[in-house]
């Protein structure tokens, strides 16, 4: 890099980063949009109950609300950890 | 039939009032009878941008509460015979505006034979913004090529699809128009700013117009005249194109590419 380049240094091209970040956050927010406000709360409480019995990860509980013509389906899936052989 | 257009964005400071003023003026210049209403109760500003701040006697809330007639409150624009401004109230009472009140005023404007009512929404997603968009047939979502503005406008697009009268009735959808403002082609070319295509890709809708960043916008608001009246400015011309597109005309986008300067211009400036 020459001296002149240093003097004329410009901000880094960052539009690509902005686009990628926006793409992800917008997709995420759209997927939860329109759902009832209690979904995140429900998810947390379920997680607490499940954790009383099984040690699952925060990401293990998935709640999905799907709309079909006229009715809504609340889908709940819990990924249980791999079963380890019981200790002797 | 009266068409109601809301100018909204979610984020503040992106150019809603500038857009409302130019859109309303442009529609009036096209021969339409237009009313432009400031919904920003407590923070009146449209009157300044339209240059009629000293002629405000009665406002929107006065009409809602029956303290003034609509005719008394509508301020006739000094440049266009068919353009009228309804100023926001400076009251601090946030509940001064009600859905029934807004509906009453809009119905009355329809009876008076207005072709268009432009609703200048406040920033945010609170009551004022909700009421500004609730009765809309068209929405102009103003967005800057910048992360927080793009994200907020996606939120607004979601609200337009669910929290409006058309959405609740399920009769038609609110027609959405995305307007990209403060666009700087030089910075886009340098990869420092989101491009028109980037914003369209992220939000999944195409733009109805692109307004280039321009010193004329500040100069216009300084002097209280909508920038669309500055026919020599790129921003003014871009607003003219946008109004034409909203009225159904097809026009190619302008001012979105870097202007190639001639050798002489580069040497002598200009």
Coordinates of C-alpha atoms in Angstrom, one line a residue:
Chain A
X1 CA 0.0 0.0 0.0
X2 CA 1.5 3.3 -1.1
X3 CA 1.4 6.5 0.9
X4 CA -1.2 8.0 -1.4
X5 CA -3.5 5.0 -0.7
X6 CA -3.2 5.6 3.0
X7 CA -4.2 9.2 2.6
X8 CA -7.2 8.3 0.5
X9 CA -8.3 5.5 2.7
X10 CA -12.0 4.9 2.6
X11 CA -14.4 3.1 4.9
X12 CA -14.6 -0.6 4.5
X13 CA -17.2 -2.0 2.2
X14 CA -19.7 -3.2 4.7
X15 CA -23.0 -3.3 2.7
X16 CA -22.5 -7.1 2.3
X17 CA -22.4 -7.6 6.0
X18 CA -25.5 -5.4 6.5
X19 CA -27.4 -7.4 3.9
X20 CA -26.5 -10.8 5.4
X21 CA -27.4 -9.7 9.0
X22 CA -30.7 -8.2 7.8
X23 CA -31.6 -11.3 5.8
X24 CA -31.2 -13.5 8.9
X25 CA -33.0 -11.2 11.3
X26 CA -35.9 -10.4 9.0
X27 CA -36.5 -14.1 8.2
X28 CA -36.4 -14.9 11.9
X29 CA -38.8 -12.1 12.8
X30 CA -41.2 -13.0 10.0
X31 CA -41.4 -16.6 11.2
X32 CA -42.6 -15.5 14.6
X33 CA -44.8 -12.7 13.3
X34 CA -48.6 -12.9 13.8
X35 CA -48.2 -15.5 16.5
X36 CA -49.7 -14.9 19.9
X37 CA -47.6 -12.9 22.3
X38 CA -47.5 -15.7 24.8
X39 CA -45.4 -18.1 22.7
X40 CA -41.9 -17.1 24.0
X41 CA -43.3 -17.3 27.6
X42 CA -44.9 -20.6 27.0
X43 CA -41.6 -21.9 25.5
X44 CA -39.6 -20.8 28.6
X45 CA -42.1 -22.4 31.0
X46 CA -42.1 -25.6 29.1
X47 CA -38.4 -25.6 29.1
X48 CA -38.4 -25.3 32.9
X49 CA -40.8 -28.1 33.4
X50 CA -38.9 -30.5 31.1
X51 CA -35.7 -29.6 32.8
X52 CA -37.1 -30.9 36.0
X53 CA -36.9 -34.4 34.5
X54 CA -34.5 -34.3 31.6
X55 CA -31.5 -32.1 31.2
X56 CA -32.2 -30.6 27.8
X57 CA -30.6 -27.7 26.0
X58 CA -32.3 -24.3 25.6
X59 CA -32.6 -24.9 21.9
X60 CA -34.2 -28.3 22.4
X61 CA -37.7 -27.0 22.7
X62 CA -39.3 -25.8 19.5
X63 CA -42.7 -24.2 19.3
X64 CA -44.3 -23.5 16.0
X65 CA -47.7 -22.1 15.2
X66 CA -49.1 -23.0 11.8
X67 CA -52.1 -21.6 10.2
X68 CA -54.2 -23.8 7.9
X69 CA -57.4 -22.8 6.3
X70 CA -59.5 -21.7 9.3
X71 CA -57.6 -23.5 12.1
X72 CA -54.3 -23.2 13.8
X73 CA -51.9 -25.9 14.9
X74 CA -49.5 -25.5 17.8
X75 CA -46.6 -27.7 17.1
X76 CA -44.3 -28.6 20.0
X77 CA -41.2 -30.6 19.6
X78 CA -38.6 -31.5 22.3
X79 CA -35.3 -32.9 21.3
X80 CA -34.2 -35.3 24.0
X81 CA -30.5 -35.8 24.6
X82 CA -28.8 -39.1 23.6
X83 CA -29.4 -41.8 26.1
X84 CA -26.2 -42.7 27.8
X85 CA -25.7 -46.2 29.1
X86 CA -26.8 -46.3 32.8
X87 CA -24.0 -46.1 35.3
X88 CA -23.3 -49.5 36.9
Chain B
X1 CA -63.9 7.4 -4.4
X2 CA -61.5 8.7 -1.9
X3 CA -58.2 6.9 -1.7
X4 CA -56.4 6.9 1.6
X5 CA -52.6 6.8 1.5
X6 CA -50.5 6.4 4.7
X7 CA -46.9 7.4 4.7
X8 CA -45.2 5.4 7.4
X9 CA -41.8 3.8 8.3
X10 CA -41.5 2.6 11.9
X11 CA -38.2 4.4 12.4
X12 CA -38.1 8.1 12.9
X13 CA -36.1 10.6 10.8
X14 CA -36.2 8.7 7.5
X15 CA -38.2 11.2 5.6
X16 CA -41.9 10.5 6.2
X17 CA -43.0 14.2 6.5
X18 CA -40.8 15.2 3.6
X19 CA -42.4 12.4 1.6
X20 CA -46.0 13.3 2.7
X21 CA -45.5 16.9 1.7
X22 CA -44.1 16.1 -1.7
X23 CA -46.5 13.3 -2.4
X24 CA -49.5 15.4 -1.5
X25 CA -48.2 18.3 -3.5
X26 CA -47.4 16.0 -6.5
X27 CA -50.9 14.5 -6.5
X28 CA -52.5 18.0 -6.3
X29 CA -50.3 19.1 -9.2
X30 CA -51.7 16.2 -11.2
X31 CA -55.1 17.8 -10.7
X32 CA -56.3 15.7 -7.8
X33 CA -58.1 17.1 -4.8
X34 CA -55.9 16.2 -1.8
X35 CA -55.9 16.6 1.9
X36 CA -52.7 15.8 3.9
X37 CA -53.1 15.1 7.6
X38 CA -50.4 15.2 10.3
X39 CA -51.0 12.3 12.7
X40 CA -48.1 13.2 14.9
X41 CA -50.1 14.5 17.9
X42 CA -47.9 16.5 20.2
X43 CA -45.1 16.9 17.6
X44 CA -46.7 18.9 14.8
X45 CA -44.2 19.3 11.9
X46 CA -46.0 18.9 8.6
X47 CA -47.1 22.5 8.7
X48 CA -43.5 23.6 8.8
X49 CA -42.5 21.5 5.8
X50 CA -45.6 22.7 3.9
X51 CA -44.8 26.3 4.9
X52 CA -48.2 27.0 6.5
X53 CA -47.2 27.0 10.2
X54 CA -48.4 30.5 10.7
X55 CA -51.9 29.8 9.4
X56 CA -52.8 27.0 11.7
X57 CA -55.8 28.1 13.8
X58 CA -57.7 24.8 14.3
X59 CA -56.2 21.3 14.1
X60 CA -57.1 17.7 13.6
X61 CA -58.1 17.1 17.3
X62 CA -60.3 20.2 17.3
X63 CA -62.3 18.6 14.4
X64 CA -62.4 15.2 16.1
X65 CA -63.8 16.8 19.3
X66 CA -66.2 19.0 17.4
X67 CA -64.6 22.3 18.5
X68 CA -64.1 23.3 14.9
X69 CA -65.6 22.3 11.5
X70 CA -63.5 20.5 9.0
X71 CA -63.8 23.5 6.7
X72 CA -62.4 25.8 9.4
X73 CA -59.4 23.5 10.1
X74 CA -58.4 22.7 6.5
X75 CA -55.6 25.0 5.5
X76 CA -55.6 25.8 1.8
X77 CA -52.1 25.5 0.3
X78 CA -50.8 28.7 -1.1
X79 CA -49.4 27.1 -4.2
X80 CA -52.1 24.6 -5.2
X81 CA -55.8 25.3 -5.3
X82 CA -56.7 21.7 -4.7
X83 CA -54.4 20.9 -1.8
X84 CA -55.3 21.2 1.9
X85 CA -53.4 20.6 5.1
X86 CA -54.8 19.4 8.4
X87 CA -52.3 20.1 11.2
X88 CA -51.7 17.9 14.2
X89 CA -52.6 19.1 17.6
X90 CA -49.9 20.2 20.0
X91 CA -51.8 18.7 22.9
X92 CA -49.9 16.3 25.2
X93 CA -52.9 14.1 25.6
X94 CA -52.1 10.9 23.8
X95 CA -55.7 9.6 23.9
X96 CA -57.0 12.7 22.1
X97 CA -57.1 10.7 18.8
X98 CA -59.6 7.9 18.6
X99 CA -60.4 5.4 15.9
X100 CA -64.0 6.7 15.7
X101 CA -62.7 10.3 15.5
X102 CA -60.3 9.5 12.7
X103 CA -63.1 7.7 10.8
X104 CA -65.4 10.6 11.2
X105 CA -62.9 13.0 9.7
X106 CA -62.0 10.7 6.8
X107 CA -65.7 10.1 6.0
X108 CA -66.3 13.8 5.9
X109 CA -63.3 14.3 3.6
X110 CA -64.8 11.7 1.3
X111 CA -68.1 13.6 1.3
X112 CA -66.3 16.7 0.4
X113 CA -65.1 15.0 -2.8
X114 CA -61.4 14.6 -2.0
X115 CA -59.6 12.2 -4.3
X116 CA -56.7 11.5 -2.0
X117 CA -56.1 11.7 1.7
X118 CA -52.4 11.5 2.7
X119 CA -51.9 10.4 6.3
X120 CA -48.4 11.4 7.6
X121 CA -47.7 8.8 10.3
X122 CA -45.7 9.4 13.5
X123 CA -42.7 7.2 14.1
X124 CA -43.1 4.1 16.1
X125 CA -45.8 1.5 16.2
X126 CA -47.9 3.1 19.0
X127 CA -51.5 4.4 18.8
X128 CA -50.8 7.4 16.4
X129 CA -49.0 5.2 13.9
X130 CA -51.7 2.5 14.2
X131 CA -54.5 5.0 13.6
X132 CA -52.6 6.6 10.6
X133 CA -52.4 3.2 8.9
X134 CA -55.7 1.7 10.0
X135 CA -58.0 3.1 7.3
X136 CA -55.4 3.1 4.5
X137 CA -55.9 1.8 0.9
X138 CA -52.3 2.4 0.0
X139 CA -49.2 2.5 2.2
X140 CA -45.9 4.3 1.2
X141 CA -43.3 2.7 3.5
X142 CA -40.3 5.1 3.6
X143 CA -37.0 3.3 4.1
X144 CA -33.3 4.4 4.3
X145 CA -30.6 2.0 3.0
X146 CA -29.5 1.3 6.6
X147 CA -30.0 -1.7 8.9
X148 CA -32.4 -0.3 11.5
X149 CA -34.6 1.4 9.0
X150 CA -34.9 -1.8 6.9
X151 CA -35.7 -4.0 9.8
X152 CA -38.3 -1.5 11.1
X153 CA -39.9 -1.2 7.7
X154 CA -40.3 -5.0 7.6
X155 CA -42.2 -4.8 10.9
X156 CA -44.4 -2.1 9.5
X157 CA -45.1 -4.2 6.4
X158 CA -46.2 -7.0 8.7
X159 CA -48.6 -4.6 10.6
X160 CA -50.0 -3.3 7.3
X161 CA -50.9 -6.9 6.4
X162 CA -52.7 -7.6 9.7
X163 CA -53.6 -4.4 11.7
X164 CA -55.6 -2.4 9.1
X165 CA -59.3 -2.2 8.3
X166 CA -58.8 -4.0 5.0
X167 CA -56.9 -6.8 6.7
X168 CA -59.5 -7.2 9.4
X169 CA -62.4 -7.2 6.9
X170 CA -60.4 -9.4 4.6
X171 CA -61.8 -7.6 1.6
X172 CA -58.6 -6.4 -0.1
X173 CA -55.0 -5.9 1.0
X174 CA -53.4 -2.5 1.6
X175 CA -51.4 -1.8 -1.5
X176 CA -47.8 -1.5 -0.4
X177 CA -45.3 0.9 -2.0
X178 CA -41.7 0.9 -0.8
X179 CA -39.9 4.2 -1.1
X180 CA -36.1 4.3 -0.7
X181 CA -34.9 7.7 0.4
X182 CA -31.5 9.2 1.3
X183 CA -29.9 7.0 -1.4
X184 CA -26.3 7.7 -2.3
X185 CA -25.2 5.9 -5.5
X186 CA -21.5 6.7 -4.9
X187 CA -21.5 5.0 -1.5
X188 CA -23.5 2.1 -3.0
X189 CA -20.9 1.6 -5.7
X190 CA -18.2 1.6 -3.1
X191 CA -20.0 -1.1 -1.2
X192 CA -20.6 1.0 1.8
X193 CA -24.4 1.3 1.4
X194 CA -27.2 -1.2 0.7
X195 CA -28.3 -1.1 -2.9
X196 CA -31.8 -0.8 -4.2
X197 CA -31.6 -4.5 -5.1
X198 CA -30.3 -5.4 -1.6
X199 CA -33.3 -3.7 0.1
X200 CA -35.7 -5.2 -2.4
X201 CA -34.3 -8.7 -1.8
X202 CA -34.4 -8.4 1.9
X203 CA -38.0 -7.1 2.1
X204 CA -39.3 -9.1 -0.8
X205 CA -41.0 -6.1 -2.5
X206 CA -39.9 -3.8 -5.2
X207 CA -39.5 -0.1 -4.8
X208 CA -42.0 2.5 -6.1
X209 CA -39.2 5.1 -6.1
X210 CA -35.7 6.0 -5.1
X211 CA -35.0 9.5 -3.8
X212 CA -31.3 10.4 -3.9
X213 CA -29.7 12.0 -0.9
X214 CA -29.7 15.7 -1.8
X215 CA -28.9 19.0 -0.2
X216 CA -32.1 20.3 -1.8
X217 CA -34.2 18.4 0.7
X218 CA -32.8 20.4 3.6
X219 CA -33.0 23.7 1.6
X220 CA -36.6 22.9 0.7
X221 CA -37.6 22.2 4.3
X222 CA -35.7 25.3 5.5
X223 CA -37.9 27.4 3.3
X224 CA -41.1 25.5 3.9
X225 CA -41.7 24.4 0.3
X226 CA -42.0 20.7 -0.6
X227 CA -38.9 19.5 -2.4
X228 CA -41.1 18.2 -5.3
X229 CA -41.5 21.9 -6.4
X230 CA -37.7 22.1 -7.0
X231 CA -37.8 20.9 -10.5
X232 CA -34.1 21.3 -11.0
X233 CA -33.2 19.0 -8.1
X234 CA -32.8 15.3 -8.5
X235 CA -34.8 14.6 -5.3
X236 CA -37.7 16.7 -6.6
X237 CA -37.6 14.9 -10.0
X238 CA -37.4 11.5 -8.2
X239 CA -40.5 12.5 -6.2
X240 CA -42.3 13.5 -9.4
X241 CA -41.6 10.1 -10.9
X242 CA -42.8 8.4 -7.7
X243 CA -46.1 10.2 -7.7
X244 CA -46.6 9.3 -11.4
X245 CA -45.9 5.6 -10.6
X246 CA -48.4 5.7 -7.7
X247 CA -51.0 7.1 -10.2
X248 CA -50.3 4.1 -12.3
X249 CA -47.8 5.4 -14.8
X250 CA -44.7 3.4 -15.7
X251 CA -41.4 5.2 -15.4
X252 CA -37.8 3.9 -15.2
X253 CA -35.8 4.6 -12.0
X254 CA -33.5 7.5 -12.3
X255 CA -30.5 8.8 -10.2
X256 CA -29.7 5.3 -8.9
X257 CA -26.4 5.0 -10.8
X258 CA -23.2 7.0 -10.3
X259 CA -23.2 9.9 -12.6
X260 CA -20.3 9.6 -15.0
X261 CA -18.5 13.0 -14.9
X262 CA -17.1 14.3 -18.2
X263 CA -13.4 15.2 -18.3
X264 CA -14.1 18.9 -18.3
X265 CA -16.4 18.6 -15.3
X266 CA -13.8 16.6 -13.4
X267 CA -11.2 19.3 -14.1
X268 CA -13.4 22.4 -13.5
X269 CA -15.8 20.9 -11.0
X270 CA -19.6 21.0 -11.3

